Amino acid sequence: MASVTSLSDSVQQHLASALSATLPEAAGADPLLRRSDRADFQANGILALAKKAKANPRELAAQVVGRVATDGVIKDVEVSGPGFLNITIADRAIVENLAARYADETGRLGVPAAANPGTTVIDYAQPNVAKEMHVGHLRSAVIGDSVVQLLEFTGETVVRRHHIGDWGTQFGMLIQYLDEHPHELDHKASAEDTAASGEEAMSNLDRLYKAARVLFDSDEEFKTRARRRVVDLQAGDPHTLATWQKFVDESKIYFFSVFEKLDMEVRDADIVGESGYNDMLAETCRLLEESGVAVRSEGALCVFFDDIKGPDGNPVPLIVQKSDGGYGYAATDLSAIRDRVFNLKANTLLYVVDARQALHFRMVFETARRAGWLDEDVTAVQLAFGTVLGKDGKPFKTRAGETVKLQDLLDEAVERATAVVRDKAEKVGLTEQEITENGRYVGIGAVKYADLSTSAVRDYKFDLDQMVSLNGDTSVYLQYAYARIQSILRKAGEARPAAHPELELAPAERALGLHLDQFAETVLEVAASYEPHKLAAYLYQLASHLTTFYDQCQVLSADNPAEVVENRLFLVDLTARTLHQGMALLGIRTPERL
């Protein structure tokens, strides 16, 4: 099925033709079309063109109107104000356009693929081995997963990378501590492959890590032994490596259980942690030093930047290799860039990483550019995100002042959502199994939507009461909108959804129809700019249009002629499909009954 041209694209083409026919030098000019309260669309581009051509904008607008072809799409064009064009679409064109989307057998609702798809390597959801995941890990996972869905939907080849923290000083410290205190690991979970054992093993490792850190910070001799152990690890000492591998395996069981709770697919092959680039580090340093991109300074291998200075006015370098020969994060990140560009053939490198790391990535990307690993054919982007705050507007902590465990947070969200679902369950006739399943979808959906409906760069308040509310801009509101349509479709009996382009549309039907038609351009725009919050805003507006439509247009009324009932069923069914597809691109489920 070919993609469907949206009504705004159609109008854009009509206006562009009329513009170049009126003013040949305006060929290719943008009519600046947008949705309007005064008509279906408004075009504002004539003002700038008239200024350039030293013409009267209203007169030029009137000439353009005279040349607009009305071939069934545009019903009316009129000049407004100083030279704006107000455009009204024909009812028939709205219904026919939506019918083409409805008939798309691929299920894509007529959404085209992106014009020039390439290969994107996306680095997201980066937990640390031997440490429990906390609320700070939520955003990278949720935003990254949604961007993956969006890019794949638009035809991009996406390579997922989970750059887990599984290498470096902390492992020398942890392995050394365990060697010296073996009895502390006795009460580990015995069932190896269950989620419960993953949680227990991780809780154990987390406790050991904290104990090792206290000793490391207070005992210089232990610190020296731990650092020697890091060298053993990097050199591939069998005993050290075996212990390290055990930590990684246990941590992965735990990671998978958390990602499963988040209703996210994380595959083992996509987990390439810091250790995965270990064999490339020496060569990365050699290439940087030989090319003069990095220089030795006080024994360390550094890259300097004219515009990056510390508070004292001295340059702040990117340290690729420390003076003791150890490698920092920069060496790993630069090696990962080499791998992603030359082996994975990426056109785009996308990093979903906390905004506080912006300076680090700016330095890393600039270094890679100087080295020639990033060029005009490869773009590197940090999709930076803000902090999750508590209701008090401060970084989210437990009452004891500790970071909130992600698992506890998700469990509580599901618990709250299940109570909301149970409250209405009797009315809908849900089974206990459906209550449990829907509670999970509503709870996890609520957490994801709260995150995704906020622009990534902004901080947001984590307020579970608000998240699982049926009112306002929440995923529950959208899920109920979807379930309500399914209920209407079940009650429709003999009546079936069918498009009737010959009917005149009520204002609420037109508003809903025009908004449905914007789905395709919204998805492509959101995927290109990596801004899922704009898709969330579109879906919330769609559900709001649906609410107005219900208030003003009865769907299953015995007073309505059969074709009106069928046309309204068609409109709500296409709305449901659009909600379902849009929510799926945010990584959120839409239960059939709620």
Coordinates of C-alpha atoms in Angstrom, one line a residue:
M1 CA 0.0 0.0 0.0
A2 CA 1.4 3.4 -1.0
S3 CA 1.6 6.0 1.8
V4 CA -1.3 8.5 1.9
T5 CA -0.6 12.2 1.2
S6 CA -1.8 14.2 4.1
L7 CA -4.3 17.0 3.6
S8 CA -1.8 19.6 4.7
D9 CA 0.8 18.3 2.1
S10 CA -2.0 18.5 -0.5
V11 CA -2.9 22.1 0.4
Q12 CA 0.8 23.0 0.5
Q13 CA 1.3 21.7 -3.1
H14 CA -1.8 23.6 -4.3
L15 CA -0.5 26.9 -2.7
A16 CA 3.0 26.4 -3.9
S17 CA 1.7 26.0 -7.5
A18 CA -0.5 29.1 -7.2
L19 CA 2.3 31.1 -5.7
S20 CA 4.8 30.3 -8.5
A21 CA 2.2 31.0 -11.1
T22 CA 1.5 34.4 -9.6
L23 CA 5.1 35.3 -8.8
P24 CA 7.6 33.1 -10.8
E25 CA 10.5 34.2 -8.6
A26 CA 8.6 32.6 -5.6
A27 CA 9.0 29.1 -7.0
G28 CA 9.9 26.7 -4.2
A29 CA 9.0 29.3 -1.5
D30 CA 7.3 27.9 1.6
P31 CA 3.7 29.1 2.0
L32 CA 4.1 28.6 5.9
L33 CA 1.0 26.6 6.3
R34 CA -0.3 25.8 9.8
R35 CA -3.5 24.6 11.6
S36 CA -5.7 27.6 12.6
D37 CA -8.6 28.4 14.9
R38 CA -10.1 30.6 12.2
A39 CA -10.2 28.0 9.4
D40 CA -8.8 24.6 8.9
F41 CA -5.4 26.0 7.8
Q42 CA -3.8 29.4 7.6
A43 CA -0.9 30.3 5.2
N44 CA 1.4 33.2 6.4
G45 CA 4.1 33.0 3.8
I46 CA 2.8 35.7 1.5
L47 CA 3.8 38.6 3.8
A48 CA 7.5 37.8 3.5
L49 CA 7.3 37.2 -0.3
A50 CA 5.4 40.5 -0.8
K51 CA 8.0 42.4 1.1
K52 CA 10.8 40.9 -1.0
A53 CA 8.9 41.6 -4.3
K54 CA 7.9 45.1 -3.0
A55 CA 4.3 44.2 -3.6
N56 CA 1.1 44.9 -1.6
P57 CA 0.6 41.7 0.5
R58 CA -3.2 41.8 0.4
E59 CA -3.2 42.3 -3.4
L60 CA -0.6 39.5 -3.9
A61 CA -2.8 37.2 -1.6
A62 CA -5.9 38.0 -3.7
Q63 CA -4.0 37.1 -6.9
V64 CA -2.8 33.8 -5.4
V65 CA -6.4 33.0 -4.3
G66 CA -7.5 33.5 -7.9
R67 CA -5.0 30.8 -9.0
V68 CA -5.6 28.2 -6.4
A69 CA -7.0 25.1 -8.0
T70 CA -10.1 23.7 -6.3
D71 CA -10.1 20.1 -7.2
G72 CA -12.1 18.7 -4.4
V73 CA -9.5 19.1 -1.6
I74 CA -9.9 22.9 -0.9
K75 CA -13.4 24.1 -0.5
D76 CA -12.7 27.7 0.2
V77 CA -9.7 30.2 0.4
E78 CA -10.1 33.8 1.6
V79 CA -7.7 36.6 2.4
S80 CA -7.6 37.7 6.0
G81 CA -5.8 40.5 7.8
P82 CA -2.7 41.9 6.2
G83 CA -2.4 39.1 3.7
F84 CA -2.9 35.7 5.4
L85 CA -4.8 33.0 3.6
N86 CA -7.5 31.1 5.5
I87 CA -8.2 27.7 3.9
T88 CA -11.2 25.4 4.5
I89 CA -11.0 21.7 3.4
A90 CA -13.9 20.0 1.8
D91 CA -15.7 17.4 4.1
R92 CA -15.5 14.8 1.3
A93 CA -11.7 15.3 1.1
I94 CA -11.4 14.7 4.9
V95 CA -13.4 11.5 4.8
E96 CA -11.7 10.1 1.6
N97 CA -8.3 10.8 3.0
L98 CA -9.1 9.0 6.3
A99 CA -10.7 6.1 4.4
A100 CA -7.3 5.7 2.5
R101 CA -5.5 5.5 5.9
Y102 CA -8.1 3.1 7.3
A103 CA -7.7 0.8 4.2
D104 CA -3.9 0.6 4.6
E105 CA -3.4 -3.2 4.9
T106 CA 0.1 -2.8 6.3
G107 CA -1.4 -1.4 9.5
R108 CA 0.8 1.7 9.1
L109 CA -2.3 4.0 8.7
G110 CA -0.7 5.5 5.5
V111 CA 2.4 6.7 7.3
P112 CA 5.3 6.8 4.8
A113 CA 8.8 5.8 5.5
A114 CA 11.4 8.5 6.1
A115 CA 12.9 9.9 2.9
N116 CA 16.5 8.8 3.4
P117 CA 16.7 6.1 6.0
G118 CA 20.2 5.2 7.2
T119 CA 21.7 3.3 10.1
T120 CA 21.5 4.7 13.7
V121 CA 23.4 3.2 16.6
I122 CA 21.6 4.2 19.8
D123 CA 23.3 4.0 23.1
Y124 CA 20.7 3.8 25.9
A125 CA 19.7 2.0 29.1
Q126 CA 23.2 1.8 30.6
P127 CA 22.9 0.2 34.1
N128 CA 26.0 -0.7 36.1
V129 CA 27.1 -4.2 36.9
A130 CA 27.0 -5.0 40.7
K131 CA 24.8 -2.0 41.4
E132 CA 21.0 -1.9 41.7
M133 CA 19.1 0.2 39.1
H134 CA 17.6 3.4 40.6
V135 CA 15.2 6.1 39.4
G136 CA 18.1 7.8 37.5
H137 CA 18.2 4.8 35.1
L138 CA 14.6 5.2 34.2
R139 CA 14.8 8.1 31.7
S140 CA 17.6 6.7 29.5
A141 CA 15.7 3.4 29.2
V142 CA 12.2 4.8 28.5
I143 CA 13.3 7.6 26.1
G144 CA 15.8 5.3 24.3
D145 CA 13.2 2.5 23.8
S146 CA 10.6 5.0 22.4
V147 CA 13.2 6.5 20.0
V148 CA 14.1 2.9 18.8
Q149 CA 10.4 2.2 18.1
L150 CA 10.0 5.5 16.2
L151 CA 13.1 5.1 14.1
E152 CA 12.4 1.5 13.2
F153 CA 8.8 2.5 12.3
T154 CA 10.1 5.1 9.9
G155 CA 12.4 2.6 8.1
E156 CA 15.7 3.4 9.8
T157 CA 18.1 0.5 10.5
V158 CA 18.6 0.6 14.3
V159 CA 21.5 -1.0 16.2
R160 CA 20.8 -1.0 19.9
R161 CA 23.7 -0.7 22.3
H162 CA 23.5 -0.9 26.1
H163 CA 26.9 0.4 27.3
I164 CA 26.8 -1.1 30.7
G165 CA 29.3 -0.2 33.4
D166 CA 31.3 -3.4 33.7
W167 CA 34.9 -2.4 33.8
G168 CA 37.4 -0.3 35.7
T169 CA 38.5 0.4 39.3
Q170 CA 35.3 -0.6 41.0
F171 CA 35.8 -4.2 39.8
G172 CA 39.3 -4.4 41.1
M173 CA 38.0 -3.1 44.4
L174 CA 35.0 -5.6 44.5
I175 CA 37.0 -8.7 43.4
Q176 CA 39.8 -7.9 45.9
Y177 CA 37.2 -7.4 48.7
L178 CA 35.5 -10.7 47.9
D179 CA 38.8 -12.5 47.9
E180 CA 39.6 -11.2 51.3
H181 CA 36.0 -11.7 52.7
P182 CA 34.7 -14.8 51.0
H183 CA 32.2 -15.6 53.7
E184 CA 30.2 -12.5 52.9
L185 CA 28.8 -14.1 49.8
D186 CA 27.5 -17.3 51.4
H187 CA 23.8 -16.4 51.6
K188 CA 23.3 -15.8 47.8
A189 CA 20.1 -17.0 46.1
S190 CA 20.4 -20.5 44.9
A191 CA 17.9 -20.7 42.1
E192 CA 20.1 -19.3 39.4
D193 CA 17.8 -18.1 36.6
T194 CA 14.7 -16.7 38.2
A195 CA 14.0 -13.0 38.5
A196 CA 13.8 -13.4 42.3
S197 CA 17.3 -14.8 42.3
G198 CA 18.5 -11.9 40.1
E199 CA 17.1 -9.4 42.6
E200 CA 18.6 -11.2 45.6
A201 CA 22.0 -11.7 44.0
M202 CA 22.0 -8.0 42.9
S203 CA 21.0 -6.8 46.4
N204 CA 23.9 -8.9 47.7
L205 CA 26.4 -7.5 45.2
D206 CA 25.2 -4.0 45.9
R207 CA 25.8 -4.5 49.6
L208 CA 29.3 -5.9 48.9
Y209 CA 30.1 -3.0 46.6
K210 CA 29.2 -0.5 49.4
A211 CA 31.3 -2.4 52.0
A212 CA 34.2 -2.5 49.5
R213 CA 33.9 1.2 48.8
V214 CA 34.1 2.1 52.5
L215 CA 37.3 0.0 52.9
F216 CA 38.7 1.4 49.6
D217 CA 38.2 5.0 50.8
S218 CA 39.6 4.4 54.3
D219 CA 42.5 1.9 53.9
E220 CA 45.4 2.9 51.7
E221 CA 46.9 -0.6 51.6
F222 CA 43.6 -2.1 50.5
K223 CA 43.3 0.6 47.8
T224 CA 46.8 -0.4 46.5
R225 CA 45.8 -4.1 46.4
A226 CA 42.5 -3.2 44.7
R227 CA 44.3 -1.1 42.0
R228 CA 46.7 -4.0 41.4
R229 CA 43.7 -6.2 40.9
V230 CA 42.4 -3.9 38.2
V231 CA 45.7 -4.4 36.3
D232 CA 45.2 -8.2 36.7
L233 CA 41.7 -7.8 35.3
Q234 CA 42.9 -5.8 32.3
A235 CA 45.7 -8.3 31.7
G236 CA 43.2 -11.2 31.6
D237 CA 44.2 -13.1 34.8
P238 CA 42.0 -16.2 34.7
H239 CA 40.9 -16.2 38.4
T240 CA 40.1 -12.4 38.3
L241 CA 38.3 -12.7 35.0
A242 CA 36.2 -15.7 36.2
T243 CA 35.0 -13.7 39.3
W244 CA 34.3 -10.7 37.1
Q245 CA 32.3 -12.8 34.7
K246 CA 30.2 -14.1 37.5
F247 CA 29.3 -10.6 38.6
V248 CA 28.3 -9.7 35.0
D249 CA 26.1 -12.8 34.6
E250 CA 24.3 -12.3 37.9
S251 CA 23.8 -8.6 37.1
K252 CA 22.3 -9.4 33.7
I253 CA 19.7 -11.7 35.2
Y254 CA 18.7 -8.8 37.4
F255 CA 18.8 -6.3 34.5
F256 CA 16.5 -8.5 32.3
S257 CA 14.0 -8.8 35.2
V258 CA 13.8 -5.0 35.6
F259 CA 13.5 -4.4 31.8
E260 CA 10.8 -7.0 31.6
K261 CA 8.9 -5.1 34.3
L262 CA 9.3 -2.0 32.2
D263 CA 7.8 -4.0 29.3
M264 CA 11.0 -3.4 27.2
E265 CA 12.9 -5.8 25.0
V266 CA 16.6 -5.9 25.9
R267 CA 18.6 -8.6 24.0
D268 CA 21.8 -10.0 25.3
A269 CA 23.6 -9.4 22.0
D270 CA 22.8 -5.7 22.3
I271 CA 24.6 -5.4 25.7
V272 CA 28.2 -4.3 24.8
G273 CA 29.6 -2.8 28.0
E274 CA 32.8 -0.9 28.6
S275 CA 34.7 -4.2 28.6
G276 CA 33.6 -4.9 25.0
Y277 CA 36.1 -2.2 23.8
N278 CA 39.0 -3.3 26.0
D279 CA 41.0 -4.7 23.1
M280 CA 40.7 -1.4 21.2
L281 CA 41.9 1.0 23.9
A282 CA 45.7 0.9 23.2
E283 CA 45.2 1.4 19.5
T284 CA 42.7 4.3 20.0
C285 CA 45.4 6.0 22.1
R286 CA 48.1 5.3 19.6
L287 CA 46.1 6.7 16.7
L288 CA 45.2 9.8 18.6
E289 CA 48.8 10.4 19.7
E290 CA 50.4 9.7 16.3
S291 CA 48.0 12.1 14.6
G292 CA 48.7 14.8 17.1
V293 CA 45.1 15.0 18.2
A294 CA 46.2 14.0 21.7
V295 CA 49.4 15.0 23.5
R296 CA 51.2 13.9 26.6
S297 CA 50.8 16.3 29.5
E298 CA 52.3 15.4 32.9
G299 CA 52.4 11.7 31.8
A300 CA 48.8 11.6 30.8
L301 CA 47.5 11.5 27.2
C302 CA 45.2 14.5 26.8
V303 CA 43.2 16.4 24.2
F304 CA 42.9 20.2 24.7
F305 CA 40.2 22.6 23.6
D306 CA 40.5 26.4 23.2
D307 CA 37.0 27.1 24.5
I308 CA 37.0 24.7 27.5
K309 CA 38.6 26.2 30.6
G310 CA 38.2 25.6 34.3
P311 CA 37.3 28.2 36.9
D312 CA 41.0 29.1 37.2
G313 CA 41.2 29.9 33.5
N314 CA 43.4 27.0 32.7
P315 CA 42.4 24.6 29.9
V316 CA 40.4 21.5 31.0
P317 CA 41.6 18.5 28.9
L318 CA 39.9 15.3 27.9
I319 CA 42.1 12.7 29.6
V320 CA 42.3 9.6 27.3
Q321 CA 45.0 7.7 29.2
K322 CA 46.0 8.4 32.8
S323 CA 49.6 9.0 33.8
D324 CA 49.7 5.5 35.5
G325 CA 48.7 3.9 32.1
G326 CA 45.1 3.3 33.1
Y327 CA 42.3 4.2 30.6
G328 CA 39.4 6.6 31.4
Y329 CA 35.8 6.7 30.1
A330 CA 37.0 8.8 27.2
A331 CA 39.2 6.0 25.8
T332 CA 36.2 3.6 25.9
D333 CA 33.8 6.1 24.4
L334 CA 36.2 7.0 21.6
S335 CA 36.8 3.2 20.9
A336 CA 33.1 2.7 20.8
I337 CA 32.8 5.5 18.2
R338 CA 35.4 3.8 16.0
D339 CA 33.5 0.5 16.3
R340 CA 30.1 2.0 15.5
V341 CA 31.4 4.0 12.5
F342 CA 33.8 1.6 10.9
N343 CA 32.3 -1.8 11.9
L344 CA 28.6 -1.1 12.3
K345 CA 28.6 1.5 9.4
A346 CA 26.5 4.0 11.3
N347 CA 25.3 7.3 9.8
T348 CA 24.1 8.5 13.2
L349 CA 25.4 7.9 16.7
L350 CA 22.7 8.7 19.3
Y351 CA 23.5 8.8 23.0
V352 CA 20.6 8.9 25.4
V353 CA 22.6 10.2 28.4
D354 CA 22.0 12.5 31.4
A355 CA 22.4 16.2 30.6
R356 CA 25.1 16.5 33.2
Q357 CA 27.5 14.6 30.9
A358 CA 27.1 17.2 28.1
L359 CA 30.6 18.5 28.4
H360 CA 32.2 15.0 28.4
F361 CA 30.3 14.2 25.1
R362 CA 31.1 17.5 23.5
M363 CA 34.8 16.8 24.1
V364 CA 34.6 13.2 22.9
F365 CA 32.7 14.1 19.7
E366 CA 35.1 17.0 18.9
T367 CA 38.1 14.6 19.5
A368 CA 36.6 12.0 17.2
R369 CA 36.0 14.7 14.5
R370 CA 39.6 15.9 14.8
A371 CA 40.7 12.3 14.4
G372 CA 38.6 11.9 11.3
W373 CA 36.3 9.2 12.8
L374 CA 33.3 11.5 12.6
D375 CA 32.9 13.4 9.3
E376 CA 30.1 15.1 7.4
D377 CA 28.5 11.7 6.7
V378 CA 28.3 10.7 10.3
T379 CA 26.4 12.7 12.9
A380 CA 26.9 12.2 16.7
V381 CA 24.1 13.5 18.9
Q382 CA 23.7 13.4 22.7
L383 CA 20.0 13.2 23.5
A384 CA 20.4 14.7 26.9
F385 CA 17.7 14.4 29.5
G386 CA 17.0 16.1 32.8
T387 CA 16.5 14.8 36.3
V388 CA 13.6 13.0 37.9
L389 CA 12.4 15.0 40.9
G390 CA 10.3 14.2 43.9
K391 CA 7.0 16.0 44.6
D392 CA 9.0 18.6 46.5
G393 CA 10.9 19.6 43.4
K394 CA 14.2 18.2 44.7
P395 CA 16.1 15.1 43.3
F396 CA 14.0 12.1 44.1
K397 CA 15.2 10.3 47.3
T398 CA 13.7 7.9 49.9
R399 CA 12.8 9.3 53.3
A400 CA 16.2 8.0 54.5
G401 CA 17.8 10.2 51.8
E402 CA 18.8 7.3 49.6
T403 CA 18.3 7.0 45.8
V404 CA 15.0 5.3 45.1
K405 CA 15.3 1.7 43.6
L406 CA 13.7 1.5 40.2
Q407 CA 12.2 -1.9 41.0
D408 CA 10.4 -0.6 44.1
L409 CA 9.1 2.4 42.1
L410 CA 7.7 0.2 39.3
D411 CA 6.1 -2.2 41.8
E412 CA 4.3 0.7 43.5
A413 CA 3.1 2.1 40.2
V414 CA 1.6 -1.2 39.3
E415 CA 0.0 -1.5 42.7
R416 CA -1.6 1.9 42.5
A417 CA -2.8 1.3 38.9
T418 CA -4.3 -2.1 39.8
A419 CA -6.4 -0.3 42.5
V420 CA -7.6 2.1 39.8
V421 CA -8.5 -0.7 37.4
R422 CA -10.1 -2.8 40.2
D423 CA -12.3 0.2 41.0
K424 CA -14.0 0.0 37.6
A425 CA -13.6 -3.7 37.0
E426 CA -17.0 -4.8 38.1
K427 CA -18.8 -2.4 35.8
V428 CA -16.8 -3.7 32.8
G429 CA -16.8 -7.3 34.0
L430 CA -13.1 -7.9 34.1
T431 CA -11.7 -11.2 35.3
E432 CA -9.0 -11.3 38.1
Q433 CA -6.4 -12.1 35.4
E434 CA -7.5 -9.1 33.3
I435 CA -7.3 -6.9 36.4
T436 CA -3.7 -8.0 37.1
E437 CA -2.6 -7.7 33.5
N438 CA -4.3 -4.3 33.0
G439 CA -2.9 -3.1 36.3
R440 CA 0.6 -3.8 34.9
Y441 CA -0.1 -2.1 31.6
V442 CA -1.7 0.9 33.2
G443 CA 1.0 1.3 35.9
I444 CA 4.0 0.9 33.7
G445 CA 2.3 3.0 31.0
A446 CA 1.7 5.7 33.5
V447 CA 5.4 5.8 34.5
K448 CA 6.6 5.8 30.9
Y449 CA 4.1 8.5 29.7
A450 CA 4.9 10.9 32.6
D451 CA 8.5 10.7 31.4
L452 CA 7.9 10.8 27.7
S453 CA 5.3 13.6 27.8
T454 CA 7.9 16.0 29.3
S455 CA 10.5 17.4 26.9
A456 CA 13.6 15.2 27.6
V457 CA 15.9 18.1 28.5
R458 CA 13.5 19.3 31.3
D459 CA 13.4 17.9 34.8
Y460 CA 10.0 16.4 35.9
K461 CA 8.3 15.6 39.1
F462 CA 7.5 12.0 39.8
D463 CA 4.0 12.0 41.3
L464 CA 2.3 8.6 41.2
D465 CA -1.1 10.0 42.3
Q466 CA -1.1 12.3 39.2
M467 CA 0.3 9.6 36.9
V468 CA -2.5 7.1 37.5
S469 CA -5.2 9.7 37.4
L470 CA -8.1 9.3 34.9
N471 CA -8.1 13.0 34.3
G472 CA -5.6 15.2 32.7
D473 CA -2.6 14.5 30.5
T474 CA -1.9 10.9 31.6
S475 CA -1.6 7.6 29.8
V476 CA -4.6 6.2 31.7
Y477 CA -6.7 8.9 30.1
L478 CA -5.5 7.7 26.6
Q479 CA -5.9 4.0 27.5
Y480 CA -9.5 4.6 28.7
A481 CA -10.2 6.5 25.4
Y482 CA -9.0 3.5 23.5
A483 CA -11.0 1.0 25.7
R484 CA -14.1 3.1 25.4
I485 CA -14.0 2.9 21.6
Q486 CA -13.5 -0.9 21.7
S487 CA -16.6 -1.0 24.0
I488 CA -18.6 1.0 21.4
L489 CA -17.5 -1.2 18.6
R490 CA -18.6 -4.3 20.6
K491 CA -22.0 -2.8 21.2
A492 CA -22.5 -1.8 17.5
G493 CA -24.2 -5.1 16.7
E494 CA -25.0 -5.3 13.0
A495 CA -23.6 -1.8 12.3
R496 CA -20.1 -1.8 10.8
P497 CA -17.6 1.0 10.4
A498 CA -17.7 2.4 6.9
A499 CA -16.6 5.7 5.3
H500 CA -19.3 7.9 3.7
P501 CA -17.6 10.8 1.9
E502 CA -21.0 12.1 0.7
L503 CA -22.0 13.1 4.3
E504 CA -21.7 16.6 5.7
L505 CA -19.5 16.6 8.8
A506 CA -20.4 18.1 12.2
P507 CA -17.7 20.6 13.6
A508 CA -16.5 17.9 16.1
E509 CA -16.2 15.3 13.4
R510 CA -14.2 17.7 11.2
A511 CA -11.8 18.6 14.1
L512 CA -11.3 14.9 14.9
G513 CA -10.8 14.0 11.2
L514 CA -8.3 16.8 10.6
H515 CA -6.3 15.8 13.7
L516 CA -6.3 12.1 12.7
D517 CA -4.8 13.2 9.3
Q518 CA -1.8 14.8 11.1
F519 CA -0.6 11.5 12.6
A520 CA 1.8 10.7 9.7
E521 CA 3.6 14.0 9.7
T522 CA 3.7 14.1 13.5
V523 CA 5.4 10.6 13.6
L524 CA 8.0 11.6 10.9
E525 CA 8.7 14.9 12.6
V526 CA 9.1 13.3 16.0
A527 CA 11.4 10.5 14.7
A528 CA 13.6 13.0 12.9
S529 CA 14.0 15.3 15.9
Y530 CA 14.0 12.6 18.6
E531 CA 11.2 14.3 20.6
P532 CA 8.7 11.7 21.8
H533 CA 7.0 14.4 24.0
K534 CA 5.5 15.8 20.7
L535 CA 3.9 12.5 19.9
A536 CA 2.5 12.3 23.5
A537 CA 1.1 15.8 23.0
Y538 CA -0.5 14.8 19.7
L539 CA -2.1 11.7 21.3
Y540 CA -3.4 13.7 24.2
Q541 CA -5.0 16.2 21.8
L542 CA -6.5 13.3 19.9
A543 CA -8.1 11.9 23.0
S544 CA -9.4 15.4 23.8
H545 CA -10.9 15.8 20.3
L546 CA -12.6 12.4 20.9
T547 CA -14.1 13.6 24.2
T548 CA -15.6 16.6 22.4
F549 CA -16.8 14.4 19.6
Y550 CA -18.6 12.1 22.1
D551 CA -20.2 15.2 23.8
Q552 CA -21.5 16.6 20.5
C553 CA -22.1 13.5 18.2
Q554 CA -23.8 10.4 19.4
V555 CA -22.4 7.3 17.7
L556 CA -24.9 4.6 18.3
S557 CA -28.1 6.6 18.3
A558 CA -31.3 5.0 16.9
D559 CA -32.2 8.5 15.6
N560 CA -29.2 8.6 13.3
P561 CA -29.5 7.3 9.7
A562 CA -27.5 4.1 9.1
E563 CA -24.8 5.8 7.1
V564 CA -24.2 8.4 9.9
V565 CA -23.8 5.6 12.4
E566 CA -21.3 3.7 10.0
N567 CA -19.3 6.9 9.3
R568 CA -19.0 7.7 13.1
L569 CA -18.0 4.1 13.8
F570 CA -15.4 4.5 11.1
L571 CA -14.1 7.7 12.7
V572 CA -13.8 6.2 16.2
D573 CA -12.3 3.0 14.9
L574 CA -9.6 4.9 13.0
T575 CA -9.1 7.0 16.2
A576 CA -8.5 3.7 18.2
R577 CA -6.1 2.4 15.6
T578 CA -4.2 5.7 15.7
L579 CA -4.1 5.7 19.6
H580 CA -2.9 2.1 19.6
Q581 CA -0.1 2.7 17.1
G582 CA 0.9 6.0 18.7
M583 CA 1.0 4.5 22.2
A584 CA 3.0 1.5 20.9
L585 CA 5.6 3.9 19.5
L586 CA 5.9 5.3 23.1
G587 CA 6.3 1.7 24.3
I588 CA 2.8 1.7 26.0
R589 CA 0.1 -0.9 25.8
T590 CA -3.6 -0.2 25.1
P591 CA -5.8 -2.9 26.9
E592 CA -9.0 -3.8 25.0
R593 CA -11.2 -3.5 28.1
L594 CA -10.7 -1.2 31.1

